[in-house]
Amino acid sequence: MSSQEREGADSAKRPNGPRSLPLRLLLGIVHAGSWMTGLPLPRMRPGMKLFMKGLDAAAALRVEGKAVWKDIAVTADDGRIIPVRLYRPESAGESDKLPIVLYFHGGGFALGDHTARHRYNRAWCVLSGCMLLSVGYRLAPEHPYPAGVEDAYDVLKWASLHASRLGGDGSRIAVAGESAGGNIAAVTALLAKERGGPDIACQALLYPAVDLTGGARSSAQPSLRENGRQYMLTLRLLQQFASGYAPKEHRSRPAVSPLLADTLEGLPPALVVTAELDPLRDQGHQYAERLRRDGVAVEYRCYAGMIHDFTAMMPGWIPAAGHSLRLAATFVRRELAAAGGRMPFDEDPECSPGEEERTALMDYILRERSPELMVQEEG
């Protein structure tokens, strides 16, 4: 069989490609810059940061409300300095002690930083009504596992003890993140459980990378094969990220691949969002199912026709992306409100596209039965 015939046979087995014109244009831009993926990870950073900042400026969700922000430095117990960007809703009073979201950016544990998606972070802050701390954890390969997750856990400890000085409520903390940041959020929740705190009220995991063993589980995760060649996040990139982050013998550890933990019992309520055309789709779905099976309250949503990182890349252009961001922020807002205290405003803030969203709301809360793979259609 020729290479063209093989490609045609593979395409016949794949899900339908993205229908959204902005998404298809984005994939064209990504394809034009695909030469960068042959570079060592540190040399990819300048181009990737420019790409992320450009998308953030052009495609961030427009919200009714503003956030004020400042850069702070968190000092870990060993004296290590962790950079953090703090966001606070402008609508909050000076005396309000706001619940806290620790947010971890994506980038394969090696790319991006805590400032690259500034407008996206501001939207998260406004929509959730929380103080948002965007964490500048150390990056691989210069700082492999466990450097990044220890930075995350140290910021969690700091926030629980000291955030009140900045207007935060250290007794109400959520963790959230996308892709590799979703991994770090999930692992931070695991570490907090294993180490006896600090308490985490909930976790919002956007297309998380929760299994770094890759090919060892590919038969159980068809999305790796279906979506691992043409939708930006390729199998080659996944392997490059995993190799830079942790040696092969460490990748089955729960603190690297939380999907492989013996038990997830006792973890905080979770929202897991996946995308139909993402190679990480199946592992995210399996993590939601594992959480449910181990008695954790879970909400799961898979968005049809979407690719990896859709929420953060184009929330202002694609209705499904804007909806997924609003979904995650609302989930965190609701869970933190249930944990006690008050929010700075009573009503959910409006956001564009708001009422014009053409997506059908298909909430799927995992309760007493095994979930099917539910998708949200984009109109």
Coordinates of C-alpha atoms in Angstrom, one line a residue:
M1 CA 0.0 0.0 0.0
S2 CA 1.4 3.4 -0.9
S3 CA 1.8 6.2 1.6
Q4 CA -1.1 8.1 0.1
E5 CA -3.3 5.0 0.3
R6 CA -2.3 4.5 4.0
E7 CA -3.1 8.1 4.7
G8 CA -6.5 7.7 3.1
A9 CA -7.2 4.6 5.1
D10 CA -6.2 6.3 8.3
S11 CA -8.4 9.3 7.5
A12 CA -11.4 7.1 7.0
K13 CA -11.1 5.9 10.5
R14 CA -10.7 9.3 12.1
P15 CA -13.4 11.5 13.5
N16 CA -14.7 14.3 11.3
G17 CA -12.2 17.2 11.2
P18 CA -12.9 20.6 12.7
R19 CA -15.9 22.4 11.0
S20 CA -15.2 25.8 12.6
L21 CA -13.5 28.2 10.1
P22 CA -11.4 29.9 12.9
L23 CA -10.2 26.5 14.0
R24 CA -9.3 25.5 10.5
L25 CA -7.4 28.7 10.0
L26 CA -5.6 28.2 13.3
L27 CA -4.5 24.7 12.2
G28 CA -3.1 26.2 9.0
I29 CA -1.0 28.7 11.0
V30 CA 0.2 25.8 13.3
H31 CA 1.1 23.7 10.3
A32 CA 3.2 26.6 8.9
G33 CA 5.2 26.7 12.1
S34 CA 5.5 23.0 12.5
W35 CA 9.2 23.1 11.7
M36 CA 9.7 24.3 15.2
T37 CA 8.8 20.9 16.6
G38 CA 12.1 19.5 15.4
L39 CA 14.0 21.9 17.7
P40 CA 15.1 21.0 21.3
L41 CA 12.4 22.1 23.7
P42 CA 14.3 25.1 25.2
R43 CA 14.7 26.5 21.6
M44 CA 11.0 26.2 20.9
R45 CA 10.1 28.5 23.8
P46 CA 10.5 32.0 22.2
G47 CA 8.4 31.0 19.2
M48 CA 5.8 29.3 21.3
K49 CA 5.5 32.2 23.8
L50 CA 5.0 34.6 20.9
F51 CA 2.4 32.3 19.4
M52 CA 0.5 32.1 22.7
K53 CA 0.7 35.8 23.4
G54 CA -0.5 36.6 19.8
L55 CA -3.5 34.3 20.1
D56 CA -4.3 35.6 23.6
A57 CA -4.4 39.2 22.3
A58 CA -6.5 38.3 19.3
A59 CA -8.9 35.6 20.5
A60 CA -9.4 36.1 24.3
L61 CA -13.0 36.0 25.5
R62 CA -14.6 39.4 26.1
V63 CA -16.2 39.6 29.5
E64 CA -18.4 42.1 31.3
G65 CA -16.0 43.2 34.1
K66 CA -12.4 43.8 34.7
A67 CA -9.6 42.3 36.7
V68 CA -6.7 44.1 38.3
W69 CA -3.4 42.2 38.5
K70 CA 0.2 42.4 39.9
D71 CA 3.2 40.2 39.9
I72 CA 4.3 38.7 43.2
A73 CA 7.1 36.3 44.3
V74 CA 6.2 33.3 46.5
T75 CA 9.0 32.1 48.7
A76 CA 9.1 28.3 49.2
D77 CA 10.2 26.7 52.4
D78 CA 13.7 26.1 51.0
G79 CA 14.0 29.8 49.9
R80 CA 13.2 29.1 46.3
I81 CA 11.4 31.9 44.5
I82 CA 8.3 31.0 42.5
P83 CA 6.9 33.8 40.2
V84 CA 3.1 34.3 40.4
R85 CA 0.8 36.7 38.7
L86 CA -2.1 37.6 40.9
Y87 CA -5.5 38.6 39.4
R88 CA -8.4 40.0 41.4
P89 CA -11.9 41.1 40.1
E90 CA -12.1 44.9 40.0
S91 CA -15.7 44.5 41.3
A92 CA -14.5 43.0 44.6
G93 CA -14.4 45.3 47.6
E94 CA -11.1 45.9 49.3
S95 CA -12.2 44.1 52.4
D96 CA -13.5 41.0 50.5
K97 CA -11.6 37.8 51.2
L98 CA -11.9 36.1 47.9
P99 CA -11.7 32.3 47.3
I100 CA -8.6 31.4 45.4
V101 CA -7.9 29.6 42.1
L102 CA -4.4 28.3 41.6
Y103 CA -4.0 28.1 37.8
F104 CA -1.3 26.1 36.0
H105 CA -0.6 26.9 32.3
G106 CA -0.1 24.2 29.6
G107 CA 2.8 23.7 27.3
G108 CA 4.0 20.1 27.7
F109 CA 5.7 20.9 31.0
A110 CA 8.4 22.7 28.9
L111 CA 6.8 25.7 27.1
G112 CA 4.8 28.8 27.9
D113 CA 4.7 30.6 31.1
H114 CA 2.3 32.1 33.7
T115 CA 2.1 35.4 31.9
A116 CA 1.6 34.3 28.2
R117 CA -2.2 34.1 28.4
H118 CA -2.8 37.3 30.3
R119 CA -6.3 38.1 28.9
Y120 CA -7.4 34.5 29.3
N121 CA -6.4 34.6 32.9
R122 CA -8.2 37.9 33.4
A123 CA -11.4 36.3 31.9
W124 CA -11.0 33.3 34.3
C125 CA -10.7 35.7 37.2
V126 CA -13.8 37.7 36.3
L127 CA -16.0 34.8 35.4
S128 CA -15.1 32.8 38.6
G129 CA -15.2 35.8 40.9
C130 CA -12.0 34.5 42.5
M131 CA -8.5 35.7 43.2
L132 CA -6.5 33.8 40.5
L133 CA -2.9 33.0 41.0
S134 CA -1.2 32.0 37.8
V135 CA 1.8 30.0 38.8
G136 CA 5.2 30.1 37.1
Y137 CA 6.3 26.6 37.9
R138 CA 9.8 25.5 36.7
L139 CA 10.0 24.0 33.2
A140 CA 11.5 20.8 31.9
P141 CA 13.9 19.6 30.6
E142 CA 16.2 21.9 32.7
H143 CA 13.9 21.2 35.7
P144 CA 12.3 17.7 35.3
Y145 CA 9.8 16.0 37.5
P146 CA 9.2 16.7 40.4
A147 CA 10.3 20.3 40.2
G148 CA 7.1 21.7 38.6
V149 CA 4.7 19.8 40.9
E150 CA 6.7 20.8 44.0
D151 CA 6.5 24.4 42.9
A152 CA 2.7 24.0 42.6
Y153 CA 2.4 22.4 46.0
D154 CA 4.6 25.1 47.6
V155 CA 2.3 27.8 46.2
L156 CA -0.7 25.9 47.5
K157 CA 0.8 25.9 51.0
W158 CA 1.7 29.6 50.7
A159 CA -1.8 30.5 49.6
S160 CA -3.4 28.7 52.5
L161 CA -1.2 30.5 55.0
H162 CA -0.5 33.9 53.5
A163 CA -3.0 34.9 50.8
S164 CA -5.2 36.7 53.3
R165 CA -2.6 39.5 53.3
L166 CA -3.5 40.0 49.7
G167 CA -7.3 39.7 50.0
G168 CA -7.6 36.0 49.6
D169 CA -9.4 33.3 51.6
G170 CA -6.8 30.5 52.2
S171 CA -9.6 28.2 53.4
R172 CA -11.2 28.1 50.0
I173 CA -8.8 27.1 47.3
A174 CA -9.4 25.4 43.9
V175 CA -6.8 24.1 41.4
A176 CA -7.2 24.4 37.7
G177 CA -5.2 24.1 34.5
E178 CA -5.1 23.0 30.9
S179 CA -3.1 20.2 29.3
A180 CA 0.2 19.8 31.2
G181 CA -1.2 22.3 33.7
G182 CA -4.2 20.0 34.1
N183 CA -1.8 17.3 35.1
I184 CA -0.1 19.6 37.6
A185 CA -3.5 20.6 39.0
A186 CA -4.5 16.9 39.4
V187 CA -1.2 15.9 40.9
T188 CA -1.4 18.9 43.4
A189 CA -4.7 17.5 44.6
L190 CA -3.2 14.1 45.0
L191 CA -0.2 15.5 46.9
A192 CA -2.5 17.5 49.2
K193 CA -4.4 14.4 50.0
E194 CA -1.3 12.3 50.6
R195 CA 0.5 15.0 52.7
G196 CA -2.5 15.9 54.8
G197 CA -3.4 19.2 53.2
P198 CA -3.9 22.0 52.6
D199 CA -7.5 21.3 51.7
I200 CA -8.6 21.8 48.1
A201 CA -12.2 22.5 47.4
C202 CA -12.3 21.4 43.8
Q203 CA -10.3 20.8 40.6
A204 CA -11.0 22.0 37.1
L205 CA -9.0 19.9 34.5
L206 CA -9.1 21.1 30.9
Y207 CA -8.0 18.4 28.5
P208 CA -5.5 17.1 31.1
A209 CA -2.4 15.0 30.3
V210 CA -3.0 12.4 33.0
D211 CA -1.1 9.4 31.5
L212 CA 2.5 10.0 30.3
T213 CA 3.2 6.3 29.6
G214 CA 2.1 6.9 26.0
G215 CA 2.3 3.9 23.7
A216 CA 2.1 1.5 26.7
R217 CA -1.7 2.3 26.9
S218 CA -2.4 3.3 23.3
S219 CA -4.7 0.3 22.7
A220 CA -6.9 1.5 25.6
Q221 CA -6.8 5.1 24.3
P222 CA -7.8 5.0 20.6
S223 CA -7.7 8.8 20.5
L224 CA -3.9 8.7 20.5
R225 CA -3.9 6.9 17.2
E226 CA -7.0 8.7 15.8
N227 CA -5.8 12.3 16.6
G228 CA -2.1 12.0 17.0
R229 CA -1.0 13.2 13.6
Q230 CA -2.9 16.2 12.2
Y231 CA -4.4 18.3 15.0
M232 CA -1.5 20.3 16.4
L233 CA -0.6 18.1 19.4
T234 CA 1.1 15.1 17.7
L235 CA 2.4 11.8 19.1
R236 CA 5.9 13.1 18.3
L237 CA 5.3 16.2 20.5
L238 CA 3.7 14.1 23.2
Q239 CA 6.8 11.8 23.3
Q240 CA 9.1 14.8 23.3
F241 CA 7.3 16.4 26.2
A242 CA 7.2 13.2 28.2
S243 CA 10.9 12.5 27.7
G244 CA 11.8 16.0 28.7
Y245 CA 9.6 15.8 31.8
A246 CA 10.4 12.4 33.3
P247 CA 12.5 9.4 32.5
K248 CA 10.6 6.4 31.3
E249 CA 10.9 4.5 34.6
H250 CA 9.2 7.3 36.4
R251 CA 6.2 7.9 34.1
S252 CA 4.0 5.3 35.7
R253 CA 4.2 7.0 39.1
P254 CA 0.9 8.5 40.1
A255 CA 2.6 11.9 40.6
V256 CA 3.5 11.8 36.9
S257 CA 0.5 9.9 35.5
P258 CA -2.4 10.3 38.0
L259 CA -4.6 8.1 35.9
L260 CA -2.4 5.2 37.2
A261 CA -2.9 5.9 40.9
D262 CA -4.1 2.9 42.9
T263 CA -7.0 5.0 44.2
L264 CA -8.4 8.4 43.7
E265 CA -10.7 8.2 46.7
G266 CA -10.9 11.3 48.8
L267 CA -10.0 13.8 46.1
P268 CA -12.0 17.0 45.8
P269 CA -14.9 17.3 43.3
A270 CA -13.7 17.6 39.7
L271 CA -14.6 19.0 36.3
V272 CA -12.9 17.2 33.4
V273 CA -13.2 18.8 29.9
T274 CA -12.0 17.0 26.8
A275 CA -12.1 17.6 23.0
E276 CA -13.2 15.1 20.4
L277 CA -10.1 15.6 18.1
D278 CA -7.5 15.6 20.9
P279 CA -5.1 12.7 21.4
L280 CA -5.6 13.1 25.1
R281 CA -9.4 12.7 24.9
D282 CA -9.6 9.1 26.1
Q283 CA -7.3 9.5 29.0
G284 CA -9.3 12.5 30.2
H285 CA -12.5 10.5 29.9
Q286 CA -10.9 7.5 31.7
Y287 CA -9.7 9.8 34.5
A288 CA -13.3 11.1 35.0
E289 CA -14.5 7.5 35.1
R290 CA -11.8 6.6 37.6
L291 CA -12.8 9.5 39.9
R292 CA -16.4 8.5 39.7
R293 CA -15.7 4.9 40.4
D294 CA -13.6 5.9 43.5
G295 CA -16.5 8.0 44.9
V296 CA -15.4 11.5 43.8
A297 CA -18.1 13.9 42.5
V298 CA -17.3 14.5 38.8
E299 CA -18.7 16.5 35.9
Y300 CA -17.4 15.5 32.5
R301 CA -17.8 17.2 29.1
C302 CA -16.4 16.3 25.7
Y303 CA -16.7 19.0 22.9
A304 CA -17.4 17.7 19.4
G305 CA -15.2 18.9 16.6
M306 CA -12.7 20.6 19.0
I307 CA -8.9 20.1 19.1
H308 CA -6.4 20.2 22.0
D309 CA -6.1 23.5 23.8
F310 CA -9.3 24.9 22.2
T311 CA -10.5 26.6 25.4
A312 CA -7.4 28.7 25.9
M313 CA -6.6 29.4 22.2
M314 CA -9.9 30.8 20.8
P315 CA -12.5 31.4 23.5
G316 CA -13.6 34.7 21.8
W317 CA -13.9 33.2 18.3
I318 CA -15.4 29.7 18.8
P319 CA -18.7 29.4 20.7
A320 CA -17.7 26.0 22.1
A321 CA -14.4 27.4 23.4
G322 CA -16.1 30.3 25.1
H323 CA -18.7 28.0 26.6
S324 CA -16.0 25.6 28.0
L325 CA -14.2 28.5 29.7
R326 CA -17.5 29.7 31.2
L327 CA -18.3 26.2 32.2
A328 CA -15.0 25.7 34.1
A329 CA -15.2 29.1 35.8
T330 CA -18.8 28.6 36.8
F331 CA -18.0 25.1 38.2
V332 CA -15.2 26.6 40.4
R333 CA -17.3 29.5 41.5
R334 CA -20.1 27.1 42.5
E335 CA -17.9 24.7 44.4
L336 CA -16.0 27.5 46.2
A337 CA -19.3 29.2 47.2
A338 CA -20.5 25.9 48.6
A339 CA -17.3 25.8 50.7
G340 CA -18.5 28.9 52.7
G341 CA -18.1 32.6 52.7
R342 CA -19.4 34.9 50.0
M343 CA -18.6 35.9 46.4
P344 CA -18.1 39.5 45.3
F345 CA -21.3 39.4 43.3
D346 CA -24.4 37.3 43.3
E347 CA -25.1 36.9 39.6
D348 CA -23.0 35.2 37.0
P349 CA -21.3 37.8 34.9
E350 CA -22.2 38.0 31.2
C351 CA -19.6 37.0 28.6
S352 CA -19.5 37.1 24.9
P353 CA -20.8 35.1 23.0
G354 CA -23.2 34.7 26.0
E355 CA -26.8 34.2 24.9
E356 CA -25.6 33.9 21.3
E357 CA -23.8 30.6 21.9
R358 CA -25.2 28.1 19.4
T359 CA -24.0 25.1 21.4
A360 CA -26.6 22.8 23.0
L361 CA -25.9 22.5 26.7
M362 CA -25.5 18.8 27.5
D363 CA -24.4 18.7 31.1
Y364 CA -23.4 15.2 32.1
I365 CA -22.8 14.6 35.8
L366 CA -21.2 11.3 36.5
R367 CA -23.2 9.7 39.3
E368 CA -24.0 6.1 39.8
R369 CA -23.4 4.7 36.4
S370 CA -20.5 4.5 33.9
P371 CA -20.5 7.5 31.6
E372 CA -20.7 7.3 27.9
L373 CA -18.5 9.6 25.9
M374 CA -20.8 12.7 25.7
V375 CA -20.1 15.4 23.1
Q376 CA -21.2 18.9 22.8
E377 CA -22.0 19.9 19.2
E378 CA -20.8 23.2 17.9
G379 CA -23.3 24.9 15.8

